[in-house]
Coordinates of C-alpha atoms and ligand atoms in Angstrom, one line a residue:
M143 CA -67.8 77.1 87.2
K144 CA -71.4 76.7 88.7
L145 CA -74.1 74.7 87.0
G146 CA -76.4 77.6 87.7
R147 CA -74.5 80.0 85.7
I148 CA -73.7 77.8 82.8
A149 CA -77.6 76.7 82.6
G150 CA -78.7 80.3 82.8
E151 CA -76.5 81.5 80.1
A152 CA -78.1 78.6 77.8
G153 CA -81.6 79.2 79.0
L154 CA -82.0 76.0 80.9
D155 CA -82.9 75.3 84.5
A156 CA -80.3 73.8 86.9
G157 CA -82.8 73.8 89.8
A158 CA -81.3 72.2 93.0
A159 CA -78.1 71.6 91.3
A160 CA -77.4 75.3 90.5
D161 CA -74.8 75.6 93.2
S162 CA -72.7 72.4 92.0
T163 CA -69.3 73.0 90.5
V164 CA -69.1 71.6 87.0
T165 CA -65.8 69.9 86.1
G166 CA -66.6 68.6 82.7
F167 CA -69.1 67.3 80.2
A168 CA -69.4 63.9 78.7
I169 CA -71.7 61.9 76.4
D170 CA -70.2 58.5 77.1
H171 CA -70.8 57.3 80.7
R172 CA -67.2 55.8 80.8
K173 CA -65.9 59.2 80.6
V174 CA -67.7 60.5 83.5
A175 CA -65.8 61.9 86.4
P176 CA -67.1 63.6 89.7
G177 CA -68.7 66.9 88.8
T178 CA -69.5 66.0 85.1
V179 CA -72.7 67.0 83.2
F180 CA -73.8 63.7 81.2
G181 CA -75.7 63.9 78.0
A182 CA -77.6 60.8 77.7
F183 CA -78.9 60.4 74.0
Q184 CA -80.7 57.4 72.1
G185 CA -78.3 56.3 69.5
G186 CA -78.3 54.2 66.6
Q187 CA -76.5 51.4 68.5
V188 CA -77.7 51.6 72.1
N189 CA -79.8 53.9 74.3
G190 CA -77.5 56.2 76.2
E191 CA -80.4 56.7 78.7
D192 CA -79.5 53.0 79.9
F193 CA -76.2 54.5 81.2
I194 CA -77.4 57.2 83.3
P195 CA -77.4 55.2 86.8
A196 CA -73.7 54.3 85.9
A197 CA -73.0 57.9 85.1
I198 CA -74.4 59.1 88.4
E199 CA -72.8 56.4 90.3
A200 CA -69.4 57.7 88.8
G201 CA -70.2 61.3 89.9
A202 CA -72.4 62.9 87.3
I203 CA -74.1 66.1 88.8
A204 CA -76.6 66.6 86.1
V205 CA -78.0 64.6 83.1
V206 CA -79.2 66.2 80.1
A207 CA -82.1 63.7 78.7
R208 CA -85.4 63.6 77.2
P209 CA -88.2 64.7 79.8
E210 CA -89.3 60.7 79.8
A211 CA -86.0 59.4 80.8
K212 CA -85.5 58.3 84.4
V213 CA -82.9 60.2 86.4
D214 CA -82.6 59.6 90.1
G215 CA -79.7 61.1 92.1
A216 CA -78.7 64.0 90.0
W217 CA -80.5 66.9 88.5
H218 CA -82.5 66.2 85.2
I219 CA -82.0 68.9 82.7
A220 CA -85.0 67.7 80.4
D221 CA -85.4 68.5 76.9
P222 CA -87.1 66.8 74.0
Q223 CA -84.0 67.6 72.0
P224 CA -81.3 66.5 74.6
R225 CA -78.3 66.5 72.0
R226 CA -79.2 70.4 71.2
A227 CA -79.7 71.3 74.9
F228 CA -76.4 69.5 75.8
A229 CA -74.5 71.5 73.2
R230 CA -75.9 74.8 74.4
L231 CA -74.9 74.1 77.7
A232 CA -71.4 72.6 76.9
S233 CA -70.6 75.6 74.9
Q234 CA -71.1 77.9 77.9
F235 CA -68.3 75.8 79.5
F236 CA -65.6 75.4 76.8
T237 CA -64.5 79.0 76.4
P238 CA -62.9 81.2 74.8
V239 CA -63.5 80.1 71.4
P240 CA -61.9 81.4 68.0
E241 CA -63.5 84.7 67.0
T242 CA -64.1 83.5 63.2
I243 CA -65.6 80.1 62.6
V244 CA -66.7 78.9 59.3
A245 CA -68.3 75.5 58.3
V246 CA -68.4 73.3 55.1
T247 CA -71.0 70.9 54.2
G248 CA -71.6 68.9 50.9
T249 CA -71.1 65.2 49.8
N250 CA -67.8 65.8 48.4
G251 CA -65.0 68.5 49.0
K252 CA -65.5 69.4 52.5
T253 CA -61.9 68.4 53.6
S254 CA -60.3 70.1 50.7
T255 CA -62.2 73.2 51.3
V256 CA -61.6 73.6 54.9
E257 CA -57.9 72.9 54.3
M258 CA -57.9 75.4 51.5
T259 CA -59.7 78.0 53.7
R260 CA -57.0 77.3 56.5
Q261 CA -54.1 77.7 54.0
L262 CA -55.4 81.0 52.7
W263 CA -56.1 82.6 56.2
R264 CA -52.4 81.4 57.0
M265 CA -51.0 83.2 53.8
A266 CA -52.8 86.3 55.1
G267 CA -50.9 86.2 58.2
I268 CA -53.7 84.8 60.6
S269 CA -53.4 82.0 63.1
A270 CA -55.9 79.5 61.6
A271 CA -56.8 75.9 62.1
S272 CA -59.1 73.5 60.3
I273 CA -61.2 70.5 61.8
G274 CA -62.3 67.5 59.7
T275 CA -61.3 64.2 58.3
L276 CA -57.8 65.0 58.3
G277 CA -58.1 65.7 62.0
V278 CA -57.2 69.0 63.8
T279 CA -54.8 70.8 61.6
T280 CA -52.9 74.0 62.9
P281 CA -49.7 75.9 61.7
D282 CA -47.6 73.4 63.8
E283 CA -49.4 70.0 63.7
S284 CA -52.2 67.6 62.5
V285 CA -53.8 65.6 65.2
S286 CA -56.4 62.9 63.9
T287 CA -59.7 62.6 65.8
G288 CA -61.1 59.6 64.1
L289 CA -64.2 61.1 62.7
T290 CA -64.9 63.8 60.1
T291 CA -67.1 65.8 62.6
P292 CA -66.0 64.8 66.1
D293 CA -68.4 64.3 68.9
I294 CA -69.8 67.7 70.5
V295 CA -67.4 67.3 73.6
T296 CA -64.4 66.8 71.5
F297 CA -65.5 69.4 69.1
L298 CA -66.1 72.2 71.7
A299 CA -63.0 71.1 73.7
N300 CA -60.8 71.3 70.7
M301 CA -62.2 74.8 69.6
S302 CA -61.3 76.3 73.2
G303 CA -58.0 74.7 73.1
L304 CA -57.3 76.1 69.8
A305 CA -58.5 79.7 70.8
R306 CA -56.3 79.2 73.9
E307 CA -53.3 78.6 71.6
G308 CA -54.0 81.8 69.9
V309 CA -55.9 80.5 66.9
T310 CA -58.5 83.1 65.9
H311 CA -59.9 81.4 62.6
V312 CA -61.3 77.9 62.3
A313 CA -62.7 76.1 59.2
F314 CA -64.7 72.9 60.1
E315 CA -66.4 70.1 58.2
A316 CA -69.9 69.5 59.1
S317 CA -70.9 66.0 57.8
S318 CA -74.7 65.2 57.6
H319 CA -74.1 62.7 60.3
G320 CA -72.6 65.5 62.4
L321 CA -75.3 68.0 61.5
S322 CA -78.1 65.7 62.5
Q323 CA -76.4 64.6 65.7
F324 CA -76.0 68.1 66.8
R325 CA -72.1 67.4 67.0
N326 CA -71.2 71.1 66.2
E327 CA -73.6 73.7 68.0
G328 CA -73.4 76.4 70.3
L329 CA -70.9 78.6 68.7
R330 CA -71.2 81.6 66.5
V331 CA -70.7 80.3 62.9
S332 CA -70.0 83.2 60.7
A333 CA -70.3 81.6 57.2
G334 CA -71.3 78.1 55.9
A335 CA -70.5 76.7 52.6
F336 CA -72.2 74.2 50.5
T337 CA -70.1 72.4 47.9
N338 CA -72.4 69.9 46.1
L339 CA -74.9 66.9 46.8
S340 CA -74.8 63.5 45.3
R341 CA -75.4 59.9 46.7
D342 CA -73.7 58.8 49.7
H343 CA -74.7 57.7 53.2
L344 CA -78.1 56.3 52.0
D345 CA -77.6 53.6 55.0
Y346 CA -77.9 56.4 57.4
H347 CA -80.3 58.7 55.8
A348 CA -83.6 57.4 54.4
D349 CA -83.4 59.0 51.0
M350 CA -81.8 62.1 49.3
E351 CA -84.4 64.4 50.5
E352 CA -83.6 63.4 54.0
Y353 CA -79.9 63.5 53.5
F354 CA -80.2 67.2 52.1
A355 CA -82.4 67.9 55.1
A356 CA -79.8 67.1 57.4
K357 CA -77.3 69.3 55.4
M358 CA -79.7 72.3 55.4
R359 CA -79.5 72.4 59.2
L360 CA -76.3 74.2 58.4
F361 CA -78.2 77.2 56.8
D362 CA -81.4 76.8 58.7
E363 CA -79.9 76.9 62.2
V364 CA -76.1 76.5 62.8
V365 CA -74.9 79.6 60.7
A366 CA -75.3 82.8 62.6
A367 CA -78.5 84.9 61.6
D368 CA -76.4 87.6 60.2
G369 CA -74.0 85.3 58.6
T370 CA -73.0 84.3 54.9
A371 CA -73.9 81.1 52.8
V372 CA -71.3 80.5 50.3
I373 CA -72.6 78.3 47.6
W374 CA -71.2 76.6 44.7
R375 CA -73.5 76.7 41.9
G376 CA -73.8 73.5 39.9
G377 CA -75.3 70.1 40.2
E378 CA -78.8 68.9 39.8
G379 CA -80.8 71.6 41.4
W380 CA -79.6 71.2 45.0
A381 CA -77.6 74.3 45.0
A382 CA -80.6 76.3 44.1
R383 CA -82.5 74.8 46.7
A384 CA -79.6 75.3 49.3
E385 CA -79.7 79.0 48.3
E386 CA -83.5 79.0 48.9
H387 CA -82.8 77.9 52.5
A388 CA -80.1 80.4 53.0
R389 CA -82.4 83.3 51.6
K390 CA -85.4 82.2 53.7
R391 CA -83.3 82.4 56.9
G392 CA -82.2 85.9 55.8
L393 CA -78.5 85.0 55.4
R394 CA -76.3 86.9 52.7
V395 CA -75.6 84.6 49.9
L396 CA -72.4 84.4 48.0
S397 CA -72.4 82.3 44.8
V398 CA -69.6 80.8 43.3
G399 CA -69.2 78.8 40.1
D400 CA -69.6 79.0 36.1
E401 CA -73.0 80.5 37.1
G402 CA -71.8 82.2 40.3
E403 CA -72.7 85.9 40.8
D404 CA -70.1 86.9 43.3
I405 CA -67.1 84.8 42.3
R406 CA -67.7 83.6 38.8
L407 CA -65.5 81.2 36.9
V408 CA -65.3 82.5 33.5
A409 CA -62.7 79.9 32.0
R410 CA -60.6 77.0 33.2
I411 CA -57.7 76.0 31.0
P412 CA -56.1 72.8 32.3
G413 CA -52.2 72.7 32.2
T414 CA -49.8 70.0 33.0
L415 CA -49.3 70.6 36.8
G416 CA -51.9 73.0 37.2
Q417 CA -54.7 75.2 35.7
M418 CA -55.4 78.6 34.5
L419 CA -58.6 80.1 36.2
E420 CA -60.3 83.3 34.7
I421 CA -62.6 84.7 37.3
E422 CA -64.7 87.7 37.7
H423 CA -65.3 89.3 41.2
G424 CA -66.8 92.7 41.9
G425 CA -66.9 93.7 38.3
M426 CA -63.2 92.7 37.9
R427 CA -61.5 90.0 35.9
R428 CA -58.5 88.2 36.8
K429 CA -56.4 85.3 36.0
V430 CA -55.2 82.8 38.7
A431 CA -52.6 80.0 38.0
L432 CA -54.0 77.3 40.4
P433 CA -51.1 74.9 41.1
L434 CA -53.6 72.0 41.3
I435 CA -55.2 70.1 38.7
G436 CA -59.0 69.0 38.1
A437 CA -62.2 70.9 38.1
Y438 CA -63.1 69.8 41.3
Q439 CA -60.1 71.2 43.0
A440 CA -60.8 74.4 41.1
S441 CA -64.4 74.6 42.7
N442 CA -63.0 73.8 46.3
A443 CA -60.5 76.5 46.0
L444 CA -63.0 79.1 45.0
V445 CA -65.4 78.2 47.7
A446 CA -62.6 78.4 50.0
A447 CA -61.8 81.9 48.8
G448 CA -65.6 82.7 49.2
L449 CA -65.2 81.8 52.8
V450 CA -62.2 83.9 53.4
I451 CA -63.9 86.9 51.7
A452 CA -67.2 86.3 53.4
T453 CA -65.4 86.6 56.7
G454 CA -63.6 89.9 55.9
G455 CA -60.8 88.7 53.8
D456 CA -59.3 91.0 51.1
P457 CA -60.6 89.9 47.8
A458 CA -57.3 90.7 45.7
Q459 CA -54.9 89.2 48.4
T460 CA -57.1 86.2 48.6
F461 CA -57.3 85.3 45.0
D462 CA -53.5 85.8 44.9
S463 CA -52.9 83.3 47.4
L464 CA -54.7 80.7 45.5
T465 CA -51.5 80.6 43.3
R466 CA -49.7 79.3 46.5
L467 CA -52.1 76.5 47.6
Q468 CA -50.4 73.5 48.6
P469 CA -51.9 70.0 47.7
V470 CA -54.4 68.5 50.2
R471 CA -53.3 64.9 51.3
G472 CA -54.8 62.1 49.5
R473 CA -56.6 64.3 46.9
L474 CA -55.0 63.8 43.6
E475 CA -51.9 63.2 45.1
R476 CA -49.2 62.2 42.6
A477 CA -47.6 59.0 44.6
A478 CA -45.1 57.7 42.1
L479 CA -44.0 57.2 38.6
N480 CA -43.6 53.6 37.6
R481 CA -40.9 52.3 35.1
A482 CA -42.5 53.4 32.2
G483 CA -42.9 56.9 33.4
A484 CA -46.7 56.5 34.0
P485 CA -47.9 58.5 36.9
V486 CA -49.9 56.8 40.0
Y487 CA -52.3 59.1 41.8
V488 CA -54.0 58.5 44.8
D489 CA -57.5 60.1 45.4
Y490 CA -60.2 60.0 48.3
A491 CA -63.0 59.5 45.9
H492 CA -65.5 57.1 47.7
T493 CA -68.8 58.1 46.0
P494 CA -70.0 57.8 42.4
D495 CA -69.8 61.4 41.9
A496 CA -66.3 61.7 43.3
L497 CA -65.0 59.0 41.2
E498 CA -66.3 60.7 38.3
A499 CA -64.7 63.8 39.3
A500 CA -61.4 62.3 39.8
I501 CA -61.2 60.4 36.6
A502 CA -62.4 63.7 34.8
A503 CA -59.6 65.6 36.5
L504 CA -57.0 63.0 35.1
R505 CA -58.4 62.4 31.7
P506 CA -56.8 65.5 30.1
H507 CA -53.6 64.3 31.1
V508 CA -54.0 60.7 29.8
E509 CA -52.4 60.0 26.4
G510 CA -53.0 56.1 26.5
R511 CA -55.2 54.3 29.0
L512 CA -56.5 55.3 32.4
V513 CA -56.3 52.4 34.8
V514 CA -58.5 52.9 37.9
V515 CA -58.2 50.9 41.1
F516 CA -61.1 51.1 43.7
G517 CA -63.4 49.3 46.0
A518 CA -66.3 50.2 48.3
G519 CA -66.4 50.5 52.2
G520 CA -68.3 47.8 54.2
D521 CA -71.1 48.7 56.5
R522 CA -71.8 51.9 54.5
D523 CA -74.3 52.8 51.9
Q524 CA -74.6 49.5 49.6
G525 CA -76.5 51.5 46.8
K526 CA -73.4 53.5 45.8
R527 CA -71.5 50.4 44.8
A528 CA -72.9 49.4 41.7
E529 CA -73.1 53.0 40.7
M530 CA -69.3 53.5 41.5
G531 CA -68.7 50.5 39.2
R532 CA -70.6 52.0 36.3
V533 CA -68.8 55.2 36.6
A534 CA -65.6 53.5 36.5
A535 CA -66.6 51.2 33.6
E536 CA -67.8 54.1 31.5
Q537 CA -65.3 56.5 32.3
A538 CA -62.0 54.7 32.7
D539 CA -60.1 52.3 30.3
V540 CA -59.1 49.4 32.8
V541 CA -61.0 48.9 36.0
I542 CA -59.7 46.7 38.8
V543 CA -62.0 46.2 41.8
T544 CA -60.6 45.5 45.1
D545 CA -61.1 46.0 48.7
D546 CA -61.6 49.3 50.8
N547 CA -62.3 48.9 54.4
P548 CA -64.6 45.7 54.4
R549 CA -65.4 46.4 58.1
G550 CA -68.3 43.9 59.2
E551 CA -69.0 42.7 55.7
D552 CA -67.8 40.0 53.4
P553 CA -65.3 41.7 51.1
A554 CA -66.2 39.5 48.4
A555 CA -69.8 40.2 48.4
I556 CA -68.9 43.8 48.4
R557 CA -66.6 43.4 45.3
L558 CA -69.6 41.6 43.8
Q559 CA -71.9 44.7 44.2
V560 CA -69.5 46.9 42.6
L561 CA -68.9 44.6 39.7
E562 CA -72.7 44.6 39.0
G563 CA -71.9 48.0 37.7
A564 CA -68.7 47.2 36.0
P565 CA -69.0 43.6 34.5
G566 CA -65.8 43.8 32.6
A567 CA -63.6 44.8 35.5
Q568 CA -60.8 42.7 36.9
E569 CA -61.3 41.5 40.4
I570 CA -58.4 41.5 42.7
G571 CA -59.4 41.5 46.6
D572 CA -56.0 42.0 48.0
R573 CA -55.6 45.9 47.7
R574 CA -51.7 45.7 47.6
A575 CA -51.9 42.9 44.7
A576 CA -54.5 45.2 42.9
I577 CA -52.3 48.4 43.1
A578 CA -49.2 46.4 42.1
A579 CA -51.1 44.8 39.1
A580 CA -52.2 48.4 37.9
V581 CA -48.7 49.8 38.4
A582 CA -47.2 46.9 36.4
M583 CA -49.5 47.2 33.5
A584 CA -49.2 50.9 33.0
R585 CA -47.3 51.9 29.9
A586 CA -45.8 55.3 29.0
G587 CA -48.8 57.8 28.4
D588 CA -51.1 55.7 30.9
I589 CA -52.2 57.0 34.2
V590 CA -53.1 54.9 37.3
L591 CA -55.7 56.2 39.7
V592 CA -56.1 54.5 43.1
A593 CA -59.2 55.8 44.5
G594 CA -61.1 55.3 47.8
K595 CA -58.7 55.8 50.6
G596 CA -56.6 59.0 50.0
H597 CA -54.9 59.8 53.1
E598 CA -56.0 56.8 55.2
Q599 CA -53.6 54.8 57.1
G600 CA -55.4 51.5 57.6
Q601 CA -57.6 48.7 56.1
I602 CA -60.6 48.2 58.5
I603 CA -61.3 44.6 58.7
G604 CA -64.2 43.1 61.0
S605 CA -66.5 45.3 63.3
G606 CA -67.3 45.4 67.1
D607 CA -64.8 43.5 69.3
E608 CA -63.6 41.8 66.2
M609 CA -62.5 45.0 64.3
R610 CA -58.9 45.4 63.3
V611 CA -57.0 48.1 61.4
L612 CA -54.3 46.6 59.4
P613 CA -51.7 49.5 58.4
F614 CA -52.3 50.5 54.7
D615 CA -51.3 53.5 52.9
D616 CA -52.2 53.8 49.2
V617 CA -49.3 56.2 48.5
S618 CA -46.5 54.2 50.0
V619 CA -48.1 50.7 48.5
A620 CA -48.0 52.7 45.1
R621 CA -44.3 53.7 45.7
E622 CA -43.4 50.3 46.7
A623 CA -45.0 48.6 43.6
A624 CA -43.2 51.1 41.4
A625 CA -40.0 50.5 43.1
A626 CA -40.4 46.7 43.0
M627 CA -40.8 47.2 39.1
M628 CA -37.5 49.0 39.0
G629 CA -36.1 46.2 41.0
S630 CA -37.4 43.6 38.6
E631 CA -35.7 45.2 35.7
A632 CA -32.3 45.6 37.4
Ligands
LIG942 C1 -73.6 56.4 63.0 C2 -73.0 57.4 63.6 O1 -72.9 58.5 63.2 N1 -72.8 56.9 65.0 C3 -71.9 57.9 65.9 C4 -72.8 58.3 67.0 O2 -73.4 57.2 67.5 P1 -74.8 57.3 68.3 O3 -75.3 58.4 68.8 O4 -75.8 56.5 67.3 O5 -74.4 56.3 69.5 P2 -74.5 54.9 70.1 O6 -73.2 54.1 69.9 O7 -75.8 54.2 69.6 O8 -74.4 55.3 71.6 C5 -75.5 56.3 72.1 C6 -75.1 56.9 73.2 O9 -74.6 56.2 74.2 C7 -73.2 56.5 74.7 N2 -72.8 55.3 75.1 C8 -72.5 54.2 74.4 C9 -72.0 53.1 75.0 C10 -71.5 53.1 76.2 O10 -71.0 52.2 76.9 N3 -71.7 54.2 77.1 C11 -72.5 55.2 76.6 O11 -72.6 56.3 77.2 C12 -72.8 57.0 73.5 O12 -71.6 57.8 73.7 C13 -73.7 57.7 72.7 O13 -74.0 59.0 73.0 O14 -72.2 58.8 68.0 C14 -70.9 58.1 68.4 C15 -70.3 59.0 69.7 O15 -70.1 60.3 69.2 C16 -70.0 57.8 67.2 O16 -68.9 57.3 67.7 C17 -70.6 57.2 66.3 O17 -69.9 57.0 65.1 C18 -69.5 55.9 64.5 C19 -68.3 55.2 65.1 C20 -69.3 56.0 62.9 O18 -68.6 55.1 62.5 N4 -69.7 57.2 62.5 C21 -69.3 57.5 61.1 C22 -70.7 56.9 60.3 C23 -69.7 59.0 61.1 O19 -70.1 59.6 61.8 N5 -69.3 59.6 59.8 C24 -69.5 60.9 59.6 C25 -69.4 61.0 58.0 C26 -68.5 61.0 57.1 C27 -68.4 61.6 55.9 O20 -68.3 62.9 55.7 O21 -68.5 60.7 55.0 C28 -68.5 61.8 60.2 O22 -68.6 62.9 60.6 O23 -67.3 61.2 60.5
LIG943 N1 -65.9 69.9 44.6 C1 -66.2 68.4 44.1 N2 -66.8 67.9 43.3 C2 -66.8 66.6 43.1 N3 -66.0 65.9 43.7 C3 -65.1 66.3 44.6 C4 -65.2 67.7 45.1 N4 -64.2 67.9 45.9 C5 -63.7 66.5 46.1 N5 -64.2 65.8 45.3 C6 -64.0 64.2 45.3 O1 -64.2 63.8 46.6 C7 -63.2 63.2 47.3 C8 -63.0 63.6 48.8 O2 -62.9 64.9 48.7 P1 -62.7 65.6 50.2 O3 -61.9 64.8 51.1 O4 -62.4 67.0 50.2 O5 -64.3 65.4 50.5 P2 -65.2 65.3 51.9 O6 -66.5 65.9 51.5 O7 -64.4 65.8 53.0 O8 -65.3 63.6 52.0 P3 -66.0 62.9 53.4 O9 -67.3 63.0 53.3 O10 -65.3 61.5 53.3 O11 -65.4 63.6 54.6 C9 -62.0 63.8 46.4 O12 -60.7 62.9 46.6 C10 -62.5 63.8 45.0 O13 -62.4 62.5 44.3
LIG944 N1 -66.2 59.3 55.9 C1 -66.5 58.4 54.9 C2 -65.2 57.6 54.6 C3 -65.2 56.6 53.4 C4 -63.8 56.1 53.1 C5 -63.9 54.9 52.4 N2 -62.5 54.4 52.4 C6 -64.7 53.8 53.0 O1 -64.2 53.3 54.1 O2 -65.8 53.8 52.6 C7 -67.4 57.3 55.4 O3 -67.3 57.0 56.7 O4 -68.5 56.9 54.8
LIG945 MG1 -64.0 64.9 54.7

């Protein structure tokens, strides 16, 4: 494909390089091959513009960078917003793309919602995929990408790869990092969902307002002008503000929740292994037996239904399919039963709000004590740590504070910050030992919640060149602990 054509379609100027043949796109100079268009961006760690000479040396034919960047020996596609311009350009190259694409943003619930959306589409006989924290999931496989929202080149390449495999519908997670770095642009996004907003990532965003503004790029810019915003009505006013953004842009709004106008959750009755939802849609009331526990899973399932309906799904069939949803990995996953018959749940709660939601989900099922084991990630928002401690101390009966991906920080210092909010908690740094202690202490009627890592397969220790990922899986560790207890009795 000629650069001139790609640039023309994107409304950019390819100048003297118009006749060059484009072989690919890269945002990392180490991935540049002859014929590549290189995107040079100023990052949080380094300035990508410093790598322009090396990229040109490696064969870059054009460089997308700020007007003030110095580009010698390749065509300079100058734009004050180079990440956006690069995305526009790259999206002309990575074709075809799936015809129906939807995005989910919010602090918690993105992974669950995209996965449930994929499942609902699949049950309707559609070839669907999801992209997010769990990787790229298709009917056949799940491949990890390492990030929730992959970089723009990986994202677009995945999208066109999926379309070539025959996938017509994709739901992807739009993290605030991804949105603010234009990691998913250039495609027609038919609908976007907003699940909720609460404290997280205040290491990256200056304050909650900035965090919210990053998320609102979804409605302000990313969703197509004739698209739909699916909004979970709840929380402290953020949903109402999200709705304002959507309406101002002229998007169709589909509101969901206790106060939702389009999909109203009239009643929710927790059961042993699931819950009964009474919902109202289009003037009709119906009961749905959702085979998942917890208010938060009901919210995500209904937002997923909203996305499917917003993009042409049949409402009756979609609500019916909710009764066959499979659990999402690491989200209230029942990992084991200990010797006393106490269940051990693994959940990905790693924010104060999520921890509260996970504990609330289990509370109706607890007859004795709720034992929670959790920590907080290193090199991430420090302010959420004590808040997580407070939620655990207030809502659980026994609290064990442990390690969760300390990364470049001193794990003991992270635990100390969590313990500030939970002064009476036990402290067991080694996560395996902490889980074993919780499993060993649980009696009949108790429930153990191991929070923070969910589906994760490793404990990240150190950063930069020193970084190591030690294999670690909460589900198997919980199972081993339960099995060891059985063994000790025999
Ligand atoms: C804070 C953050 O989001 N950083 C991501 C971002 O970095 P950045 O743009 O600031 O990049 P940088 O490292 O300063 O480098 C600047 C530019 O120089 C380029 N470069 C860099 C080095 C080099 O030798 N050559 C080169 O060309 C880089 O490719 C980049 O384009 O872009 C990089 C390239 O795509 C990502 O790898 C990196 O993710 C880091 C590893 C990360 O940990 N990100 C986490 C925080 C993250 O993104 N999480 C979100 C949220 C998860 C959630 O929902 O909770 C996610 O979507 O996963
Ligand atoms: N709708 C919700 N409301 C409150 N808490 C939720 C909700 N959905 C999920 N959670 C909590 O957040 C955890 C993570 O859920 P999920 O992975 O779906 O969110 P996410 O937004 O993708 O997270 P991340 O930002 O890490 O990608 C769950 O394990 C649960 O504890
Ligand atoms: N996407 C989230 C995942 C956090 C998971 C938790 N286990 C941690 O490491 O903090 C983040 O990067 O902030
Ligand atoms: Mg996620």
